[in-house]
CSV table of C-alpha atoms in Angstrom, one decimal:
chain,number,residue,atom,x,y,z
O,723,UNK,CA,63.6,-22.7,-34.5
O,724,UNK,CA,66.6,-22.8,-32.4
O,725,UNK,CA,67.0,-22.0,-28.6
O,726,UNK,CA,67.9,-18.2,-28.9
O,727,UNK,CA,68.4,-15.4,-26.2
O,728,UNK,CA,68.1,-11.8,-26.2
O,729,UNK,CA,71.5,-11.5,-25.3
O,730,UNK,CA,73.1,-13.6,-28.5
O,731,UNK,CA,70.1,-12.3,-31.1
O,732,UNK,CA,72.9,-10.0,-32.4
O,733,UNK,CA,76.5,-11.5,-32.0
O,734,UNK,CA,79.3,-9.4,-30.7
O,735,UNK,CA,81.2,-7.2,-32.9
O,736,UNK,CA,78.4,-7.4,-35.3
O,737,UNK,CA,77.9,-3.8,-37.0
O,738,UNK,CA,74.5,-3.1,-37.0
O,739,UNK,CA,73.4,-1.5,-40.0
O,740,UNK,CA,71.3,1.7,-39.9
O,741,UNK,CA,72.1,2.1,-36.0
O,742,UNK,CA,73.0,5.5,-35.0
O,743,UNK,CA,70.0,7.3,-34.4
O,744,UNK,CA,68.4,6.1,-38.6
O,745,UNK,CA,64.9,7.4,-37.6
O,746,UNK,CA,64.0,3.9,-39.0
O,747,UNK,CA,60.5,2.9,-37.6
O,748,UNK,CA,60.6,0.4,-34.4
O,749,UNK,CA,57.6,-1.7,-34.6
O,750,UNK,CA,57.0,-4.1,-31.3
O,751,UNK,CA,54.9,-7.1,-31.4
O,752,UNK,CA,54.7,-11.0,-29.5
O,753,UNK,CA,51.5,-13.1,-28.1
O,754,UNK,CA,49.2,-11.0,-26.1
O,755,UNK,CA,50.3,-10.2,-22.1
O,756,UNK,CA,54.2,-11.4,-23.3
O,757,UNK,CA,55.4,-8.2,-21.6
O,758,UNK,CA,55.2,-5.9,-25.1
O,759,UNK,CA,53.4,-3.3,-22.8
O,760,UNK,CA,56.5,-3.2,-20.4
O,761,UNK,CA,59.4,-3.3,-23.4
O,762,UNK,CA,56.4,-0.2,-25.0
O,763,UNK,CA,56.9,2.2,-22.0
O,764,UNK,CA,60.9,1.6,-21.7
O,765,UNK,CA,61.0,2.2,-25.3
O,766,UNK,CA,59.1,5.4,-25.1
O,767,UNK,CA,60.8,6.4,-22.2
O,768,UNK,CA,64.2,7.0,-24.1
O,769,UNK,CA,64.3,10.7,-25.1
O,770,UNK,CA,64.8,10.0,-28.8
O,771,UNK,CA,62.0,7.3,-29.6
O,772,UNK,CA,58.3,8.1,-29.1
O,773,UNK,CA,55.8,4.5,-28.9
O,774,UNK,CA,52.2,5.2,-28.4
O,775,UNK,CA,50.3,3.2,-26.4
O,776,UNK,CA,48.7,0.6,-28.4
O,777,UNK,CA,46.7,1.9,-30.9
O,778,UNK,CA,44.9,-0.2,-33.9
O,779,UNK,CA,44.8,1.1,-36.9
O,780,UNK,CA,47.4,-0.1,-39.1
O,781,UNK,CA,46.6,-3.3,-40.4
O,782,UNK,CA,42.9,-2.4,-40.9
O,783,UNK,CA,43.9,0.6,-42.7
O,784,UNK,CA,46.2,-1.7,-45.0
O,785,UNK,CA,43.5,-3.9,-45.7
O,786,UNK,CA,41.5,-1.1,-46.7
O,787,UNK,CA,44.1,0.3,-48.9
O,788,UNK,CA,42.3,-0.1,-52.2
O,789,UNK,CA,39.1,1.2,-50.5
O,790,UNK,CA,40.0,5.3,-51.0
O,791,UNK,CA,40.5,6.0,-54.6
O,792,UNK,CA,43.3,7.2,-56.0
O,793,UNK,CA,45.7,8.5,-53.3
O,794,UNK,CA,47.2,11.3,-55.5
O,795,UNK,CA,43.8,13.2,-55.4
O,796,UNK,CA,44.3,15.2,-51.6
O,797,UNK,CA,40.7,14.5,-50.7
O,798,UNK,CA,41.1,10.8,-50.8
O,799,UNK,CA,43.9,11.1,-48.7
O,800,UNK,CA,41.9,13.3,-46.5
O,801,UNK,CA,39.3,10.5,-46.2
O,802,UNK,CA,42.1,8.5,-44.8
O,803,UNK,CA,42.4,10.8,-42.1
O,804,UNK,CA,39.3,11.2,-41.2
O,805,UNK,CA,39.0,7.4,-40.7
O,806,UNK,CA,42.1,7.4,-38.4
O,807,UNK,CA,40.3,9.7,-36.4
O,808,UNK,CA,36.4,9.5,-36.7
O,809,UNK,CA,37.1,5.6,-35.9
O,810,UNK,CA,36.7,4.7,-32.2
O,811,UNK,CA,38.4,1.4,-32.4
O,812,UNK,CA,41.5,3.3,-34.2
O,813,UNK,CA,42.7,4.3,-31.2
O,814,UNK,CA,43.9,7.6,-32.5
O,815,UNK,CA,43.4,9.7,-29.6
O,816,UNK,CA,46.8,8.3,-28.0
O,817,UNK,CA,48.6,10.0,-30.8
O,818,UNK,CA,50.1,13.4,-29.3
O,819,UNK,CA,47.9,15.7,-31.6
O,820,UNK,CA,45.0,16.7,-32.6
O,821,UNK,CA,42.7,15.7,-35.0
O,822,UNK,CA,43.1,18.3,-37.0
O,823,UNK,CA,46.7,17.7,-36.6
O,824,UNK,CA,46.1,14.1,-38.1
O,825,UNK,CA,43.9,14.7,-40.9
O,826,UNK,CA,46.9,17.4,-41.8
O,827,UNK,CA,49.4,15.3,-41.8
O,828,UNK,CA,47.9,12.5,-43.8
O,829,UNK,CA,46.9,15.4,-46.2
O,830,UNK,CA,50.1,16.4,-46.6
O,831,UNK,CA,51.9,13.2,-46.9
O,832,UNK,CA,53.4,11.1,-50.2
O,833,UNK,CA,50.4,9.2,-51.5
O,834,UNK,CA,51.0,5.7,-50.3
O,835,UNK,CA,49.4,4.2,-47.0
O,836,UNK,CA,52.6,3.8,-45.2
O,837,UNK,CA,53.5,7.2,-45.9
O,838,UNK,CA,50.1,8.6,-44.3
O,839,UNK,CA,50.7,6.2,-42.0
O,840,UNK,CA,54.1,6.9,-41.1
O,841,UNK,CA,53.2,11.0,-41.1
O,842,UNK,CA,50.7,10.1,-38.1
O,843,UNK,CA,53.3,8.2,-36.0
O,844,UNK,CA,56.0,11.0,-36.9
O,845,UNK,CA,53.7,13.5,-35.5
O,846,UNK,CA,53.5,12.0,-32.5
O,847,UNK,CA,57.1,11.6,-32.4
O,848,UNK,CA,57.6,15.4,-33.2
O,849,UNK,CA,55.0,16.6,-30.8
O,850,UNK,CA,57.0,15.3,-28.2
O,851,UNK,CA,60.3,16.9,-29.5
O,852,UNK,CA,61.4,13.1,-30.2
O,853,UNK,CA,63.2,12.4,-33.8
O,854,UNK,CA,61.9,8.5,-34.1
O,855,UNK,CA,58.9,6.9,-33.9
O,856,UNK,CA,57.6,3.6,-33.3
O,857,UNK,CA,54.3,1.5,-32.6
O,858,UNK,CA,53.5,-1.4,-30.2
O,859,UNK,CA,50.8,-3.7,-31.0
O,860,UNK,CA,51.1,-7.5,-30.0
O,861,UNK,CA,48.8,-8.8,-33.5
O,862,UNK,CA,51.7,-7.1,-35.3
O,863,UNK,CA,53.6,-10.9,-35.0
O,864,UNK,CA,51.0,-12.5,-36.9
O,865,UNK,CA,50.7,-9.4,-39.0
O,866,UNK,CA,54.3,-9.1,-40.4
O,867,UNK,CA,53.3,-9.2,-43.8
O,868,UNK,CA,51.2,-6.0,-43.9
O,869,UNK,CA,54.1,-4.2,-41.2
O,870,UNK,CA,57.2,-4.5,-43.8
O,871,UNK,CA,54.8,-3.8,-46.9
O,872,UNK,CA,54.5,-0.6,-45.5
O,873,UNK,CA,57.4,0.0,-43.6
O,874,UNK,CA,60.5,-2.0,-45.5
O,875,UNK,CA,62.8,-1.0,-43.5
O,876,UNK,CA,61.6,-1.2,-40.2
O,877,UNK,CA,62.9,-2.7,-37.2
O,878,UNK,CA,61.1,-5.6,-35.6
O,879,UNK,CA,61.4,-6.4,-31.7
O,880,UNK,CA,60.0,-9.9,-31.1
O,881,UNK,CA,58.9,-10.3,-27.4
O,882,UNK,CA,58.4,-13.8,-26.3
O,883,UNK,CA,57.5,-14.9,-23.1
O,884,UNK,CA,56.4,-19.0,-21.8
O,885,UNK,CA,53.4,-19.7,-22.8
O,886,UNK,CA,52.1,-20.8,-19.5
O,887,UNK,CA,53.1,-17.4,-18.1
O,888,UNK,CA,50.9,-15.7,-21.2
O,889,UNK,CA,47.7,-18.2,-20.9
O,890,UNK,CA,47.8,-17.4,-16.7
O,891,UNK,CA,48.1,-14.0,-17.6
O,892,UNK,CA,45.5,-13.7,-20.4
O,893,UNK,CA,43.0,-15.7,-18.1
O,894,UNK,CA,43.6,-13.5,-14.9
O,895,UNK,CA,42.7,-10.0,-17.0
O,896,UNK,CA,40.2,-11.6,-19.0
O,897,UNK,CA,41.8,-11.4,-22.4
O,898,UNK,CA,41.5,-15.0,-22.9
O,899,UNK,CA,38.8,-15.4,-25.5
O,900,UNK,CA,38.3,-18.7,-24.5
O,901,UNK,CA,40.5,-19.6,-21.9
O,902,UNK,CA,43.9,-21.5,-21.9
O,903,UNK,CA,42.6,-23.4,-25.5
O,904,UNK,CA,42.8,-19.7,-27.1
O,905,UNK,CA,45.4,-18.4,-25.4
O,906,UNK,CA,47.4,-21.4,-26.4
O,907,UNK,CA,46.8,-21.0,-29.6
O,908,UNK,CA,47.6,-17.2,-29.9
O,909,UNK,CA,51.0,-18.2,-28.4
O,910,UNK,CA,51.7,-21.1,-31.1
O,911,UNK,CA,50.6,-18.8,-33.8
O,912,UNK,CA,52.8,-15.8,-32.7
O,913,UNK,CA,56.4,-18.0,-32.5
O,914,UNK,CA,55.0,-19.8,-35.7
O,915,UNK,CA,55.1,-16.3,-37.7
O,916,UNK,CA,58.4,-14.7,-36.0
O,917,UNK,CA,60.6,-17.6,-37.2
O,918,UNK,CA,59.4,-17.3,-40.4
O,919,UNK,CA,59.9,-13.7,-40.1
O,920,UNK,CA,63.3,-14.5,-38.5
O,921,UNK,CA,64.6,-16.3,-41.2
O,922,UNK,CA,63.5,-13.9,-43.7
O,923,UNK,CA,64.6,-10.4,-42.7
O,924,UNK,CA,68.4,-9.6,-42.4
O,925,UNK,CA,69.9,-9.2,-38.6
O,926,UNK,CA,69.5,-5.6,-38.2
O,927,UNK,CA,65.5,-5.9,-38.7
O,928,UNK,CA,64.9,-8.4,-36.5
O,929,UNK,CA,65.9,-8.9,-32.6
O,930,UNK,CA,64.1,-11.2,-29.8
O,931,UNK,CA,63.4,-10.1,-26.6
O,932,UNK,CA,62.8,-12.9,-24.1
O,933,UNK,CA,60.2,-11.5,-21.3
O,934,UNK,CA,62.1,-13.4,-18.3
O,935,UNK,CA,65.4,-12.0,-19.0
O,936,UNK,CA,64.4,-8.6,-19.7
O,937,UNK,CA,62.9,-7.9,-16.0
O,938,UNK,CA,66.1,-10.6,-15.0
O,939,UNK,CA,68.8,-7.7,-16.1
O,940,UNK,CA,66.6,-4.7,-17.6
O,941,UNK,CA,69.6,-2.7,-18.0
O,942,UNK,CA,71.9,-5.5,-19.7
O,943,UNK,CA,68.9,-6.5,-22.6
O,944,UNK,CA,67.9,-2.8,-23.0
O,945,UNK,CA,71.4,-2.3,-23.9
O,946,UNK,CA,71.1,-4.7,-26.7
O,947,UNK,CA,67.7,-3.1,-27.7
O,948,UNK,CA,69.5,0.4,-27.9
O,949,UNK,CA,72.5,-1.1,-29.8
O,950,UNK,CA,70.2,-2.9,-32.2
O,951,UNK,CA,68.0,0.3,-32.7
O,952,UNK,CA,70.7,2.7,-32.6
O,953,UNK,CA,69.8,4.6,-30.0
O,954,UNK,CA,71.7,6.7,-27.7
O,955,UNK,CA,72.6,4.4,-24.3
O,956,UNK,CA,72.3,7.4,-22.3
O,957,UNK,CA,68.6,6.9,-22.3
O,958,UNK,CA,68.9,3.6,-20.9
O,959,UNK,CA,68.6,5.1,-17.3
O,960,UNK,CA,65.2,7.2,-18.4
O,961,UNK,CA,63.8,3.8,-19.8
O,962,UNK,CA,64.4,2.4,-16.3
O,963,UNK,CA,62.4,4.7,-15.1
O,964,UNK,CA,59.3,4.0,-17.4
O,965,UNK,CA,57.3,3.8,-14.6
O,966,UNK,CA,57.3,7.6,-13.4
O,967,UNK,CA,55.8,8.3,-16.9
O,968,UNK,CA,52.7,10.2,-16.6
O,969,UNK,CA,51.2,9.2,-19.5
O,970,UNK,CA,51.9,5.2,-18.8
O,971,UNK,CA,48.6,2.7,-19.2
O,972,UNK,CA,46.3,2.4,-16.7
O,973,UNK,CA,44.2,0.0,-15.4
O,974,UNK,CA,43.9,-3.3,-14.3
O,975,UNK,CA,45.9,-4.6,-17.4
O,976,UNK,CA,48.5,-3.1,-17.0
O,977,UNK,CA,48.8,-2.3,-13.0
O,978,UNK,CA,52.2,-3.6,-13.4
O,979,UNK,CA,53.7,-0.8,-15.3
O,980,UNK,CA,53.2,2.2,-12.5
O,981,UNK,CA,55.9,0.3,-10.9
O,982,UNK,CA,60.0,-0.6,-11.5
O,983,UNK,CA,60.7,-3.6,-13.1
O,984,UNK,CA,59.8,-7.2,-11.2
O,985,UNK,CA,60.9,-11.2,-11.8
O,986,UNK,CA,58.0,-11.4,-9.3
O,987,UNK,CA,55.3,-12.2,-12.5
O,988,UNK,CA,58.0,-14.9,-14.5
O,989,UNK,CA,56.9,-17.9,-12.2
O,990,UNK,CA,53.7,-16.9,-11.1
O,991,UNK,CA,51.6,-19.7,-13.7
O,992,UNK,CA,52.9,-22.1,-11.3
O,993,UNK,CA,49.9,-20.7,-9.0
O,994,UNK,CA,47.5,-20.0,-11.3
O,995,UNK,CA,47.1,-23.0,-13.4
O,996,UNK,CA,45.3,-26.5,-13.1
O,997,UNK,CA,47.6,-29.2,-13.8
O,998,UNK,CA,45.5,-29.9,-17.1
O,999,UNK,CA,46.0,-26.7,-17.8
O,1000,UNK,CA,49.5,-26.9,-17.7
O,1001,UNK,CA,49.4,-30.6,-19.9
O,1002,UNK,CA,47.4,-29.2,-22.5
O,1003,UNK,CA,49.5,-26.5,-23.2
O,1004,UNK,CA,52.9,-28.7,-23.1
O,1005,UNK,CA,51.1,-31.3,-25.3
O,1006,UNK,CA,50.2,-29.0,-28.0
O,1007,UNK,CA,53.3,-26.4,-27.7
O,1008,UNK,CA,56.1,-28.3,-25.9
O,1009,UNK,CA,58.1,-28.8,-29.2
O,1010,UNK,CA,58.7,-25.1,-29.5
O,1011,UNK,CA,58.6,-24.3,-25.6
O,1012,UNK,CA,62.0,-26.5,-25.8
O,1013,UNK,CA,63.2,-25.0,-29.0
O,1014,UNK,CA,63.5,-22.1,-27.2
O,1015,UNK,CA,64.6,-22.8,-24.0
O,1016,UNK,CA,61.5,-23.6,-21.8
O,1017,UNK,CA,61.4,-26.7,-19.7
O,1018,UNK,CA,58.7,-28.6,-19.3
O,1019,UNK,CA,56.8,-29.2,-15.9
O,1020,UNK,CA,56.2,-33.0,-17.6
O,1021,UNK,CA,53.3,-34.0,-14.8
O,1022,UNK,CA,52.0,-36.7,-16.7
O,1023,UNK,CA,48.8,-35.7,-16.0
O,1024,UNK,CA,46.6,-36.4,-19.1
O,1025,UNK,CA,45.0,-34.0,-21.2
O,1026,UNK,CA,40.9,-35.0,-21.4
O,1027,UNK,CA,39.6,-35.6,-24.9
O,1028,UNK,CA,37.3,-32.4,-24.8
O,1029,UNK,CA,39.8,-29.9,-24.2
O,1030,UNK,CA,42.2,-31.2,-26.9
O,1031,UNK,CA,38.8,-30.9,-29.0
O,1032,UNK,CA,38.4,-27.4,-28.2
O,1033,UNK,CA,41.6,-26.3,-29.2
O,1034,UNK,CA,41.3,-28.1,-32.5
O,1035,UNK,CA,38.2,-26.1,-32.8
O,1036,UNK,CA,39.5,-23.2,-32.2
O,1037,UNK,CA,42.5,-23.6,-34.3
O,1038,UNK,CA,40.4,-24.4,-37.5
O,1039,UNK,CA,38.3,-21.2,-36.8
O,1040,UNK,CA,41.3,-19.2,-37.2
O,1041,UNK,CA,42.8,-21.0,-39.5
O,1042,UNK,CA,39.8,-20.5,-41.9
O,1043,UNK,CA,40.0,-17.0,-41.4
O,1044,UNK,CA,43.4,-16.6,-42.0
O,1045,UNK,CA,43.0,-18.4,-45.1
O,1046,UNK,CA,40.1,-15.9,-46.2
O,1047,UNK,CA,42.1,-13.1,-45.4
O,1048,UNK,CA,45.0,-14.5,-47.5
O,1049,UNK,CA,42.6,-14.6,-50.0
O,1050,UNK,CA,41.4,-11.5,-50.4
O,1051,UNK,CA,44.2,-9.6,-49.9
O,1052,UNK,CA,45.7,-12.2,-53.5
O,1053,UNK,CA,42.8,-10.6,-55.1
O,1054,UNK,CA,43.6,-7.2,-53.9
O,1055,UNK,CA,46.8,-7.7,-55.0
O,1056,UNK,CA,46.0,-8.4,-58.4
O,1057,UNK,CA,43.5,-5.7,-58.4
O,1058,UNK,CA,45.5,-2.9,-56.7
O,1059,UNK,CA,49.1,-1.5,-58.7
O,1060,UNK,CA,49.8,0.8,-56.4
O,1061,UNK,CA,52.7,1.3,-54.3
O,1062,UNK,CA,51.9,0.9,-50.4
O,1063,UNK,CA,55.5,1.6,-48.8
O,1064,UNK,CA,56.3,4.5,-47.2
O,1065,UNK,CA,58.0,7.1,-48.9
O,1066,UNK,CA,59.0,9.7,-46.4
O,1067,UNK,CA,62.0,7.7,-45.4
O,1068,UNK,CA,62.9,7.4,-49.2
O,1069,UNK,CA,63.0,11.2,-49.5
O,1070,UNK,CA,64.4,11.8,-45.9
């Protein structure tokens, strides 16, 4: 992976194809507490793009695709509908419509999962008088597979941010599932599956985002985020303004987005993590912290036998399940004909 910028992800001159307002979907994604929250609300601050807060029911939903029936029969449909929104940990309820609304839409909707998919994010959109929709969920980078099976054409924003600055931040909010070993590892495993994303899609499907230059020069990197979506730069000064958004996250999570944009956070791991802390994570990641541009802190301090354990532990765990995930999903493959990709954009 080479050392890449938000600023040179799409060289100058470069037409960007389906720009100009496509009504493509915008799918955001990047390690957890890499600033995708941030780069969610300026996105769904422009007046022509609509980005829920994070909801979670796409990828379970694709890996339940075969679970339904036959999705030409309405009523099967209508059970996927009624799982979007009878399923607490869907999220659904920070979609801009009813429940009814929902189940309707999916109803009504071509008879693939990313079409009944798509129908619930464009209701959103719609709802909100916006023509585009998007969503924003940071497992969507290690998720890719099941994102362009449904969506082919969508665009990908890639939001990376140093991994010390993710693991400090993971720990601090308690999102760190087992501290800086975990959080490590959910950083490795995100930049492992963008490249190989990266080298796969064509330029106008995938565009980086780094965390540090985006709250460096907001208006400058959302400038290249507009020109790779398409979107009108006149919204660039309402995405500025994310932060007067009423309907913005809450909490302690995400205290940062009720105000304008800060470098204050890039730097502040320097505070928050142990000097082993810092090792560990440059032992295990450093290769592709200076692939991309991150310099190492180098202390020398070395990295004690149990913690390297740990994160070998933790890595085989999720590296088993992965591997049991890819192998179901062969065997659904092999069992299950049917189209997933969305077809509303086919018929648009």
């Amino acid at each position: 992976m080479e050392k890449f910028s938000s600023h040179d992800a799409t060289p100058a001159g470069t037409e960007v194809s389906g720009a100009g307002g496509s009504g493509r979907p915008v799918i955001v994604g990047g390690c957890p507490r890499s600033g995708t929250t941030l780069l969610r609300s300026m996105l769904n601050s422009h007046p022509h793009l609509a980005v829920p807060h994070e909801t979670a029911f796409i990828v379970p939903l694709y890996r339940k695709r075969d679970a339904f029936g036959d999705f030409g029969d309405p009523e099967n449909r209508r059970k996927v509908g009624e799982w979007i929104v009878k399923n607490k940990k869907s999220r659904s309820e920070r979609l801009k419509a009813t429940p009814e609304e929902l189940i309707q839409a999916v109803v009504l909707a071509p008879p693939t999962m990313g079409s009944m998919l798509a129908a619930c994010f464009a209701l959103n959109a719609r709802n909100q008088g916006k023509p585009r929709w998007g969503d924003k969920r940071p497992s969507h980078a290690w998720n890719l597979n099941a994102v362009f099976d449904l969506f082919p054409d969508a665009q990908y924003v890639n939001v990376v941010r140093d991994p010390r600055a993710c693991a400090a931040s993971m720990n601090r909010v308690g999102w760190s599932w087992g501290g800086v070993e975990s959080a490590t590892e959910m950083w490795q495993r995100a930049i492992v599956s963008a490249e190989a994303w990266r080298r796969k899609l064509p330029e106008d499907q995938f565009f980086d985002v780094r965390y540090e230059e985006l709250v460096a020069d907001p208006k400058a990197v959302l400038g290249e985020v507009c020109a790779f979506l398409g979107l009108d730069p006149a919204g660039i000064d309402s995405m500025l303004d994310y932060h007067q958004d009423p309907d913005r996250p809450t909490g302690t999570p995400f205290k940062e987005i009720s105000n304008p944009v800060s470098t204050d956070s890039v730097n502040s791991w320097e505070e928050r993590l142990t000097g082993t802390d810092l090792a560990l994570i440059e032992e295990i990641v450093g290769e592709e912290m200076r692939r991309i541009g991150y310099e190492l802190t180098g202390n020398g301090i070395p990295v004690p036998k149990d913690r390297m354990k740990e994160f070998r532990r933790i890595r085989s765990n999720r590296s088993k399940q992965i591997r049991k995930r890819r192998l179901v999903e062969v065997k659904r493959m092999i069992t299950y004909r049917r189209p997933s990709a969305d077809q509303t954009r086919a018929e648009a």
